[in-house]
Coordinates of N, CA and C in Angstrom, one line a residue:
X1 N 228.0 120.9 -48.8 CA 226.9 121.8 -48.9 C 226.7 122.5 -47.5
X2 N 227.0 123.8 -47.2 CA 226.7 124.7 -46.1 C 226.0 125.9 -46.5
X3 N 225.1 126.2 -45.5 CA 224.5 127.7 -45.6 C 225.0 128.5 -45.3
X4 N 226.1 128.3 -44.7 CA 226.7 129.3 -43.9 C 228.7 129.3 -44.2
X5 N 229.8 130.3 -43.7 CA 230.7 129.6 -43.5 C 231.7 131.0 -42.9
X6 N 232.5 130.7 -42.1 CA 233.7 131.0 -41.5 C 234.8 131.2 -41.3
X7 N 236.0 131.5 -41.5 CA 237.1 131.3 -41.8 C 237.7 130.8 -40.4
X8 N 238.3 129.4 -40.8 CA 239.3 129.0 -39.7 C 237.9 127.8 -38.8
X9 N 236.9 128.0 -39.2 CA 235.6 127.2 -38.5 C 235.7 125.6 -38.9
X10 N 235.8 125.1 -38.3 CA 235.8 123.8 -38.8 C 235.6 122.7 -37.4
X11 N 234.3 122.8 -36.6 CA 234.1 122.1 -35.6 C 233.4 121.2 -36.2
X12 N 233.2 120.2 -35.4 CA 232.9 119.1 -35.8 C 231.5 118.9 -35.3
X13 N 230.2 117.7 -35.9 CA 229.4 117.7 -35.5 C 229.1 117.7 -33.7
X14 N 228.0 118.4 -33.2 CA 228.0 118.3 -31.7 C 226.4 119.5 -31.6
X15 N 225.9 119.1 -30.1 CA 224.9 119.7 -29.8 C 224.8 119.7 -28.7
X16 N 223.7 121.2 -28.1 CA 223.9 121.1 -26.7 C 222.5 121.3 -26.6
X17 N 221.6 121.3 -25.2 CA 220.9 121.0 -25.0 C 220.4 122.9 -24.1
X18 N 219.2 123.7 -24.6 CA 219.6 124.8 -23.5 C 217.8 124.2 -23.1
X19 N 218.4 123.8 -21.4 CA 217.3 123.2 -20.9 C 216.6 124.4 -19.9
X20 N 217.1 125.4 -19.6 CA 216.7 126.7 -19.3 C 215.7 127.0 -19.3
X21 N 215.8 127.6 -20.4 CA 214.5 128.2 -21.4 C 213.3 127.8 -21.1
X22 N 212.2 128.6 -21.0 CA 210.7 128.2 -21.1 C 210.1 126.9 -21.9
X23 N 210.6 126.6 -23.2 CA 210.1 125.3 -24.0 C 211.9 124.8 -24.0
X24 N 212.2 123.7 -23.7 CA 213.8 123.1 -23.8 C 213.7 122.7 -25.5
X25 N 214.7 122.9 -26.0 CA 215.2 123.0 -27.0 C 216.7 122.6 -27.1
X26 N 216.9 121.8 -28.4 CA 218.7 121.7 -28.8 C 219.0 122.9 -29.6
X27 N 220.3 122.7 -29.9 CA 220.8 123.6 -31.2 C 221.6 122.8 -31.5
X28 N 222.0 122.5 -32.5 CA 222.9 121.3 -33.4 C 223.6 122.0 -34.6
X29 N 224.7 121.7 -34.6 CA 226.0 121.8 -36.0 C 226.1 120.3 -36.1
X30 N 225.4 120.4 -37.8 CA 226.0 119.0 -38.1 C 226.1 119.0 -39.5
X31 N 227.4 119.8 -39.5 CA 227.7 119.9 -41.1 C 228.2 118.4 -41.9
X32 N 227.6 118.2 -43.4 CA 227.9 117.2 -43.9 C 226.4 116.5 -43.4
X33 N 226.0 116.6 -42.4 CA 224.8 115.6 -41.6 C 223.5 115.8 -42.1
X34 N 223.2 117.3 -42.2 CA 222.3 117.9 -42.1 C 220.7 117.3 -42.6
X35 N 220.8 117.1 -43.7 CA 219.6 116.3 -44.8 C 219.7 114.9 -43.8
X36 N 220.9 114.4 -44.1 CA 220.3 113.0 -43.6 C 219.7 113.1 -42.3
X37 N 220.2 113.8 -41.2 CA 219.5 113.8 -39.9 C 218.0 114.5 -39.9
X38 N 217.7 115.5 -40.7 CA 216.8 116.0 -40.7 C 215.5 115.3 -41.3
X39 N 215.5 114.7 -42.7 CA 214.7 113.6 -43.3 C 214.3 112.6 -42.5
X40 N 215.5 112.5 -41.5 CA 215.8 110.9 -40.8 C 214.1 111.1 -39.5
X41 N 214.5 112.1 -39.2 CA 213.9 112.7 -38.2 C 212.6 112.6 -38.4
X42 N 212.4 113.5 -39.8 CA 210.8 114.0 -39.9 C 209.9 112.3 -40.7
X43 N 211.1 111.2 -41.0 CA 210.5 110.0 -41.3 C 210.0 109.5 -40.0
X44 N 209.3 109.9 -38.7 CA 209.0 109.6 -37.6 C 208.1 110.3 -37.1
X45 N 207.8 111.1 -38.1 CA 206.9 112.3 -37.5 C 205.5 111.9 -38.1
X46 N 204.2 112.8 -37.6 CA 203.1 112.5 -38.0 C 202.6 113.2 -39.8
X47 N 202.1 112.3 -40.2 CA 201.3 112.4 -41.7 C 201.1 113.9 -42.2
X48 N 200.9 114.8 -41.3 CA 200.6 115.5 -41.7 C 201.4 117.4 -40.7
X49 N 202.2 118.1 -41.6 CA 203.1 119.2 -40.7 C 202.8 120.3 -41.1
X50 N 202.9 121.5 -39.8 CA 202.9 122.6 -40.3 C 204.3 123.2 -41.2
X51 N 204.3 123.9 -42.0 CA 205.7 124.7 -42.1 C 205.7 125.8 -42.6
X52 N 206.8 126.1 -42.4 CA 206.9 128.2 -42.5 C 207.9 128.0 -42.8
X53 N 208.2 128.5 -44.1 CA 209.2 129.2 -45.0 C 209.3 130.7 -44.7
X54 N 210.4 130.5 -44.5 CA 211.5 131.8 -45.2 C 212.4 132.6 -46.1
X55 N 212.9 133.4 -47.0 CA 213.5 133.6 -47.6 C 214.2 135.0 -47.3
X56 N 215.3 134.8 -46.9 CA 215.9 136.6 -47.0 C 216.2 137.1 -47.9
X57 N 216.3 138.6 -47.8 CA 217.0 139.9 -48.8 C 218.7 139.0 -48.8
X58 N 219.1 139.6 -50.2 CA 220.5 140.0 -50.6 C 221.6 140.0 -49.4
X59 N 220.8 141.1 -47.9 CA 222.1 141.4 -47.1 C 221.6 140.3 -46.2
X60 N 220.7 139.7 -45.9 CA 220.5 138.4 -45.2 C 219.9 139.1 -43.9
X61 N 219.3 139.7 -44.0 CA 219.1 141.2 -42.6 C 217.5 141.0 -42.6
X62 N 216.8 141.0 -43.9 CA 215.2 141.5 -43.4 C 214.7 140.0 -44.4
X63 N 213.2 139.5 -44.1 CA 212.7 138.8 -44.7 C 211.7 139.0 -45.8
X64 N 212.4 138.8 -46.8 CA 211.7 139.2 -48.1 C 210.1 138.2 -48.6
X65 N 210.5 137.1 -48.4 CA 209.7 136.2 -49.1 C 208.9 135.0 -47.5
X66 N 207.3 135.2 -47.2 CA 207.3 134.4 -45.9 C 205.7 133.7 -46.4
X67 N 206.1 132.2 -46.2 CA 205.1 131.4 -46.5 C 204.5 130.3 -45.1
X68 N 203.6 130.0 -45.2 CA 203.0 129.0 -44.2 C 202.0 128.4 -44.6
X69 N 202.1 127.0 -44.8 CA 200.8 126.1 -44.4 C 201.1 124.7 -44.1
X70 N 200.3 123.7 -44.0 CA 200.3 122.5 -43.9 C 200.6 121.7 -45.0
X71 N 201.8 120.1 -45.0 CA 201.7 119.7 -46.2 C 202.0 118.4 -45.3
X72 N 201.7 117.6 -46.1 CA 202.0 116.0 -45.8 C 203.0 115.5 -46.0
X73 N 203.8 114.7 -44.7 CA 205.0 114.6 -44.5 C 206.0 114.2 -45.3
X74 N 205.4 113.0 -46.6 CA 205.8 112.3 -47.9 C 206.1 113.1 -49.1
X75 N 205.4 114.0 -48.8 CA 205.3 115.0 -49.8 C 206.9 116.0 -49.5
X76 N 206.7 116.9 -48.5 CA 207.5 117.2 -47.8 C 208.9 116.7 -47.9
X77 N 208.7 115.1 -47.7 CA 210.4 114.8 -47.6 C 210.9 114.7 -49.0
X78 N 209.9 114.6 -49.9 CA 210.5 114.3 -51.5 C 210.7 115.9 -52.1
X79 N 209.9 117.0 -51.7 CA 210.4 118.4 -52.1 C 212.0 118.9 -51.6
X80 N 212.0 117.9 -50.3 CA 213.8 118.6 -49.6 C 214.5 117.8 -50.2
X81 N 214.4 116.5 -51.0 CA 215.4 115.8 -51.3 C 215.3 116.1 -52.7
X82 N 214.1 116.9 -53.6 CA 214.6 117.0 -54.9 C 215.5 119.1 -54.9
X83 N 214.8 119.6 -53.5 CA 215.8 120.8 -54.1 C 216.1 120.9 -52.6
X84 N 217.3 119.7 -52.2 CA 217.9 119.4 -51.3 C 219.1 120.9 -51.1
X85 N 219.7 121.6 -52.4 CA 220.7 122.5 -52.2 C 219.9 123.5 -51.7
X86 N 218.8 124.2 -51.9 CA 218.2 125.0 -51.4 C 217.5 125.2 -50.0
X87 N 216.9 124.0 -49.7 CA 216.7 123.7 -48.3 C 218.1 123.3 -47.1
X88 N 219.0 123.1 -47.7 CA 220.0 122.6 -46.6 C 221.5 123.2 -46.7
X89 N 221.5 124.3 -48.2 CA 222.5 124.6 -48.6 C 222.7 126.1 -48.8
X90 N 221.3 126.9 -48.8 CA 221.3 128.3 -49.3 C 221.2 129.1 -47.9
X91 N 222.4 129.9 -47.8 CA 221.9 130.7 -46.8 C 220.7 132.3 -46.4
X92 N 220.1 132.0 -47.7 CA 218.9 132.4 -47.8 C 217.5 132.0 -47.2
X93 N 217.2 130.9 -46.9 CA 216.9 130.5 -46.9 C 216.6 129.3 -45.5
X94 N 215.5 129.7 -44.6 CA 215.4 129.2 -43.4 C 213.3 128.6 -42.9
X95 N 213.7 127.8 -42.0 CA 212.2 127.1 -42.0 C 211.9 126.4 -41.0
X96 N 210.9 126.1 -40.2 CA 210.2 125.7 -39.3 C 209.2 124.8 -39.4
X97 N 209.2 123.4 -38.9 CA 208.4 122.6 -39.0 C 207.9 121.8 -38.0
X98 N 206.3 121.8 -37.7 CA 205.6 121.6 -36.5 C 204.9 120.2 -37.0
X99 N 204.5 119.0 -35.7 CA 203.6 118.2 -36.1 C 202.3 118.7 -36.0
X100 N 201.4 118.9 -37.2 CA 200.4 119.4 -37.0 C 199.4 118.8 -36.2
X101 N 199.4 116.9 -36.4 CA 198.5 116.3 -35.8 C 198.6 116.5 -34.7
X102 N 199.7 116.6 -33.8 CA 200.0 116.4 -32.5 C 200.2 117.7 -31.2
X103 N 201.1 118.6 -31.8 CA 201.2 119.5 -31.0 C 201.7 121.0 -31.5
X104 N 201.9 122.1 -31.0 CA 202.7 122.9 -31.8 C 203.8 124.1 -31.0
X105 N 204.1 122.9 -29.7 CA 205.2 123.1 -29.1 C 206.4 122.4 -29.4
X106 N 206.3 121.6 -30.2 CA 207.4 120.5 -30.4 C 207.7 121.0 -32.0
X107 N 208.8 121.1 -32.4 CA 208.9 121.3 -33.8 C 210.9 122.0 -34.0
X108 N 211.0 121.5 -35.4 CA 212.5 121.6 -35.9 C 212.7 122.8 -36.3
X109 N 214.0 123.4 -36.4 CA 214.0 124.7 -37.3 C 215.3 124.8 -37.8
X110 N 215.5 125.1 -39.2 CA 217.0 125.1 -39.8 C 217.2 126.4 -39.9
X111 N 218.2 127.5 -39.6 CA 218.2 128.8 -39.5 C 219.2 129.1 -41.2
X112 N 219.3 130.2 -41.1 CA 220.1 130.6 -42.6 C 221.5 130.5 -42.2
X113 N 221.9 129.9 -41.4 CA 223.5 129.5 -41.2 C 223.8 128.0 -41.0
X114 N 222.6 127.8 -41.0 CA 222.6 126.3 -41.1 C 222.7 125.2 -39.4
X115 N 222.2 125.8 -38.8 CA 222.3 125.5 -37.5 C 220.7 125.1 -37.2
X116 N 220.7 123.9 -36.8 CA 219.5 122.9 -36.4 C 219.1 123.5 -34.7
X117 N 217.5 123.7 -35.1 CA 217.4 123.7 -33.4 C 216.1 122.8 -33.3
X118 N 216.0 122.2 -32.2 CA 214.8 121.2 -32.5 C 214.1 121.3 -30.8
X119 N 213.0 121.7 -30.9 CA 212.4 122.1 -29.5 C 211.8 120.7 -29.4
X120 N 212.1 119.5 -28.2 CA 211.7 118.8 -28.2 C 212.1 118.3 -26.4
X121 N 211.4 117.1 -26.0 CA 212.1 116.5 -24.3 C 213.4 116.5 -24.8
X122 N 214.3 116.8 -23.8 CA 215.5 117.2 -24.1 C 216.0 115.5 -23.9
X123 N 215.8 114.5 -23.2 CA 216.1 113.2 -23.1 C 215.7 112.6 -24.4
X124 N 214.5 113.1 -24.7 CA 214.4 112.7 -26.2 C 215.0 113.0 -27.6
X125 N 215.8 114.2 -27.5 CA 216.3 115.2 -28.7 C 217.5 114.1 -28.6
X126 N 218.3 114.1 -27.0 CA 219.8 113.3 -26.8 C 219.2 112.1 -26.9
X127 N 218.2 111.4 -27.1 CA 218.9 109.9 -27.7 C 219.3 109.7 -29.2
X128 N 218.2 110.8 -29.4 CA 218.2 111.2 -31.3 C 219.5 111.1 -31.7
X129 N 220.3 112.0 -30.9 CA 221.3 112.6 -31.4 C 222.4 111.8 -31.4
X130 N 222.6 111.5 -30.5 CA 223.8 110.5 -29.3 C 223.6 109.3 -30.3
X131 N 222.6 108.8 -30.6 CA 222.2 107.6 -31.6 C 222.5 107.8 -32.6
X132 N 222.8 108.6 -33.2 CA 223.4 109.5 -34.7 C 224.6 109.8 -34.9
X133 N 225.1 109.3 -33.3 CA 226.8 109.5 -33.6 C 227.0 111.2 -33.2
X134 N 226.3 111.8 -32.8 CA 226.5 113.3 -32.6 C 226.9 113.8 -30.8
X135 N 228.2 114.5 -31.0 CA 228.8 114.4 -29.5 C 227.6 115.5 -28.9
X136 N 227.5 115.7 -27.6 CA 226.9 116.6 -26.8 C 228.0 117.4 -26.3
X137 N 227.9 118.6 -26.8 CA 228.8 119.5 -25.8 C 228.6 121.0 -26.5
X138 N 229.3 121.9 -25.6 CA 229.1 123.2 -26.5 C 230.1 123.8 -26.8
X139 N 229.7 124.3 -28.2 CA 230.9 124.7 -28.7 C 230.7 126.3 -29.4
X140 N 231.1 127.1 -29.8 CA 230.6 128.3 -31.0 C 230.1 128.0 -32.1
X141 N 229.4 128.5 -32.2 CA 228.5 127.9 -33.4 C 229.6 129.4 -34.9
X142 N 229.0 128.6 -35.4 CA 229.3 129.1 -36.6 C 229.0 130.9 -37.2
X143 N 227.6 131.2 -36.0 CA 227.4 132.6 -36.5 C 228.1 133.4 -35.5
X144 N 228.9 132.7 -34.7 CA 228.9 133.7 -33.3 C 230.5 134.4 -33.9
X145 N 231.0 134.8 -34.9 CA 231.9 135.4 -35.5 C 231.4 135.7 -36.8
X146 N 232.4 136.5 -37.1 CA 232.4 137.4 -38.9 C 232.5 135.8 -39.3
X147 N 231.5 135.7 -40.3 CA 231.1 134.7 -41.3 C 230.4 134.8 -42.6
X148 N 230.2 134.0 -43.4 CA 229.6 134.6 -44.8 C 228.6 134.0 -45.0
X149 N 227.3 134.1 -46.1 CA 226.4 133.6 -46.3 C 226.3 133.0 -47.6
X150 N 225.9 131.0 -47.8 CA 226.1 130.6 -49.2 C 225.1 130.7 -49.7
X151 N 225.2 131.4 -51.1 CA 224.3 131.4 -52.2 C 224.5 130.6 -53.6
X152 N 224.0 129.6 -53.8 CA 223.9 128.8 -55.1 C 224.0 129.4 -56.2
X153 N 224.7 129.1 -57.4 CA 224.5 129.7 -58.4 C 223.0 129.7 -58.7
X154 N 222.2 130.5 -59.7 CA 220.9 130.5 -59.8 C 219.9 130.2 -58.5
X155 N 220.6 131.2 -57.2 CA 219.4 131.1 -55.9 C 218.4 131.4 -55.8
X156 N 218.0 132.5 -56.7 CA 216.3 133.1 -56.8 C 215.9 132.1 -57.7
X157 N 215.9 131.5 -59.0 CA 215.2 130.6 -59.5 C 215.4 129.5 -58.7
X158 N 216.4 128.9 -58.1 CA 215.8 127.8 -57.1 C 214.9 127.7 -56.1
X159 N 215.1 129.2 -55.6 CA 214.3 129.5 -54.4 C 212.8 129.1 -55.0
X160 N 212.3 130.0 -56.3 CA 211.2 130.1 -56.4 C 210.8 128.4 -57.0
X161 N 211.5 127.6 -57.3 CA 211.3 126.3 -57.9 C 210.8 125.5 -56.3
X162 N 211.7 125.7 -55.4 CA 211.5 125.3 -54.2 C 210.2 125.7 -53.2
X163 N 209.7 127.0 -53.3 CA 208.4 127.6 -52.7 C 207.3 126.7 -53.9
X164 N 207.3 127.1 -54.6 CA 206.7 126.4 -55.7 C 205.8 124.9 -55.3
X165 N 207.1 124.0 -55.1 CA 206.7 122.7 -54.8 C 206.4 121.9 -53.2
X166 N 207.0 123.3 -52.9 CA 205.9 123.2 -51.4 C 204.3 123.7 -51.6
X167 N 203.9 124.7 -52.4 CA 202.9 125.5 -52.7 C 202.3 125.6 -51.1
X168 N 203.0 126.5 -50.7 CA 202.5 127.2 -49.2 C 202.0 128.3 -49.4
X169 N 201.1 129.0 -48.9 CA 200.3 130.1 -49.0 C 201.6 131.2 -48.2
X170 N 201.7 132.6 -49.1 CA 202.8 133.5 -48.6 C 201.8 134.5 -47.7
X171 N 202.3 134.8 -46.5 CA 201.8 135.7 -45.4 C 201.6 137.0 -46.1

């Protein structure tokens, strides 16, 4: 299951760290990984998250469908694991998730190509990672050439089954 794909692409899981930036943040390729690391993650987080759904147009260009609110984290992990293909699989489809109790500089994002970025202490993201078996280094990510975008058979009815059982209020 990929959001995204490439011809001739076939790097292996790895992340780099851009500690630059005004808030430090990773970006992570971890195809095949993706659910499990992501679940794994938000099983550690606080009771209660912000999140913001996304949904793109057809050409994957403009944002058709944009939702946000709070949902409890149990709740949450059982809606990505029952429409697991659409959260981790549709390249339509992209999302942001903040600890609400805590802060709302720290938080995960899965983009429509399927590339993890997680704004967190960057010593903290690398033990995550490096503990998961995931190499550090940098590599091309997957959108940085001509690439295609996966769509599910039946992606607009999944989509809307998936908005649905988050029941987020649309912007």
């Amino acid at each position: 299951m990929s959001k995204c794909k490439r011809e001739g692409y076939d790097e292996a899981p790895f992340f780099y760290v851009e500690a630059g930036s005004e808030t430090p943040y990773a970006v992570a390729w971890l195809p095949g990984r993706l659910e499990e690391l992501v679940t794994g993650l938000l099983r550690h987080w606080p009771r209660r998250l912000d999140v913001h759904v996304e949904v793109l147009d057809e050409d994957f260009e403009e944002v058709e469908f944009d939702a946000f609110g709070d949902i409890g984290r149990e709740k949450l992990l059982k809606v990505l694991a029952a429409h697991a293909e659409t959260a981790f699989g549709d390249g339509g489809v992209r999302f942001r998730i903040w600890r609400r109790e805590t802060d709302k500089e720290h938080c995960l994002g899965l983009d429509e190509h399927g590339v993890l970025h997680v704004w967190e202490e960057p010593e903290q993201v690398r033990a995550w990672l490096k503990g998961a078996g995931i190499e550090e280094r940098r590599a091309e990510l997957v959108d940085d050439d001509e690439h295609w975008h996966e769509t599910p058979e039946d992606s607009d009815l999944k989509r809307e089954r998936f908005l649905d059982a988050l029941q987020l209020k649309s912007s």
